[in-house]
GROMACS .gro file of C-alpha atoms in nm:
model
   85
    1PHE     CA    1   0.009  -0.005  -0.001
    2LYS     CA    2   0.293   0.235  -0.067
    3ASP     CA    3   0.103   0.412  -0.335
    4VAL     CA    4  -0.160   0.535  -0.081
    5LEU     CA    5   0.101   0.721   0.092
    6LEU     CA    6   0.159   0.920  -0.237
    7LEU     CA    7  -0.194   1.001  -0.281
    8GLU     CA    8  -0.199   1.353  -0.156
    9GLU     CA    9   0.107   1.435  -0.387
   10ASP     CA   10  -0.088   1.287  -0.675
   11LEU     CA   11  -0.398   1.482  -0.601
   12PRO     CA   12  -0.274   1.815  -0.442
   13HIS     CA   13  -0.597   1.997  -0.474
   14VAL     CA   14  -0.848   1.756  -0.315
   15ARG     CA   15  -0.769   1.883   0.046
   16ALA     CA   16  -0.876   2.244  -0.043
   17ALA     CA   17  -1.163   2.129  -0.261
   18ALA     CA   18  -1.283   1.905   0.022
   19LYS     CA   19  -1.336   2.203   0.252
   20VAL     CA   20  -1.686   2.303   0.325
   21CYS     CA   21  -1.826   2.647   0.401
   22VAL     CA   22  -2.110   2.600   0.652
   23ASP     CA   23  -2.258   2.935   0.596
   24GLN     CA   24  -2.291   2.889   0.240
   25LEU     CA   25  -2.456   2.519   0.301
   26GLU     CA   26  -2.702   2.685   0.542
   27LYS     CA   27  -2.802   2.947   0.264
   28ASP     CA   28  -2.840   2.664   0.009
   29VAL     CA   29  -3.043   2.449   0.226
   30GLY     CA   30  -3.266   2.767   0.302
   31ALA     CA   31  -3.292   2.810  -0.067
   32LEU     CA   32  -3.398   2.465  -0.124
   33ARG     CA   33  -3.672   2.494   0.145
   34ASN     CA   34  -3.797   2.823  -0.001
   35GLY     CA   35  -3.804   2.664  -0.327
   36LEU     CA   36  -4.003   2.384  -0.226
   37ARG     CA   37  -4.259   2.610  -0.042
   38GLU     CA   38  -4.291   2.810  -0.380
   39VAL     CA   39  -4.361   2.495  -0.567
   40SER     CA   40  -4.633   2.406  -0.323
   41ARG     CA   41  -4.793   2.747  -0.354
   42GLU     CA   42  -4.792   2.714  -0.731
   43LEU     CA   43  -4.954   2.371  -0.719
   44ASP     CA   44  -5.203   2.497  -0.476
   45TYR     CA   45  -5.280   2.778  -0.732
   46HIS     CA   46  -5.316   2.538  -1.027
   47ALA     CA   47  -5.532   2.294  -0.824
   48THR     CA   48  -5.760   2.573  -0.763
   49LEU     CA   49  -5.817   2.678  -1.129
   50GLN     CA   50  -6.163   2.576  -1.244
   51VAL     CA   51  -6.056   2.482  -1.606
   52PRO     CA   52  -5.720   2.309  -1.690
   53ALA     CA   53  -5.487   2.478  -1.942
   54GLN     CA   54  -5.535   2.188  -2.180
   55PRO     CA   55  -5.753   1.870  -2.185
   56ASN     CA   56  -5.610   1.609  -2.004
   57ASP     CA   57  -5.355   1.835  -1.846
   58ALA     CA   58  -5.150   1.601  -1.580
   59PHE     CA   59  -4.945   1.899  -1.458
   60VAL     CA   60  -5.085   1.926  -1.112
   61PRO     CA   61  -5.084   1.554  -1.035
   62VAL     CA   62  -4.731   1.478  -1.183
   63MET     CA   63  -4.590   1.781  -0.989
   64ARG     CA   64  -4.748   1.688  -0.677
   65GLU     CA   65  -4.584   1.362  -0.699
   66PHE     CA   66  -4.265   1.530  -0.787
   67HIS     CA   67  -4.300   1.758  -0.490
   68ALA     CA   68  -4.374   1.486  -0.253
   69HIS     CA   69  -4.065   1.306  -0.362
   70ALA     CA   70  -3.847   1.623  -0.342
   71VAL     CA   71  -3.986   1.712   0.010
   72CYS     CA   72  -3.884   1.348   0.119
   73SER     CA   73  -3.537   1.398  -0.027
   74PHE     CA   74  -3.504   1.737   0.118
   75THR     CA   75  -3.596   1.624   0.462
   76GLN     CA   76  -3.345   1.355   0.460
   77LEU     CA   77  -3.074   1.610   0.335
   78GLU     CA   78  -3.171   1.846   0.606
   79ASP     CA   79  -3.144   1.586   0.861
   80LEU     CA   80  -2.813   1.510   0.751
   81PHE     CA   81  -2.713   1.852   0.766
   82GLN     CA   82  -2.834   1.895   1.126
   83VAL     CA   83  -2.649   1.590   1.230
   84SER     CA   84  -2.326   1.722   1.071
   85ASN     CA   85  -2.349   2.052   1.268
   0.00000   0.00000   0.00000
């Protein structure tokens, strides 16, 4: 395993690239949270429209499924972020 000892020499920029800015991560997590809220509001708006934009328009059901999956993924991400802090 002598080659492993030289790994840092082979990849000199990895250490600097691996550094994480917690403040930026907090901003990014907040932006994701706000974006998901906006998607929810937009879906609520479209769901209240009496007439769909097109016949057989599947926008709301498809986006609701996407939103539910995104919220689940975001919750997992947020939990990991909280644990790491």
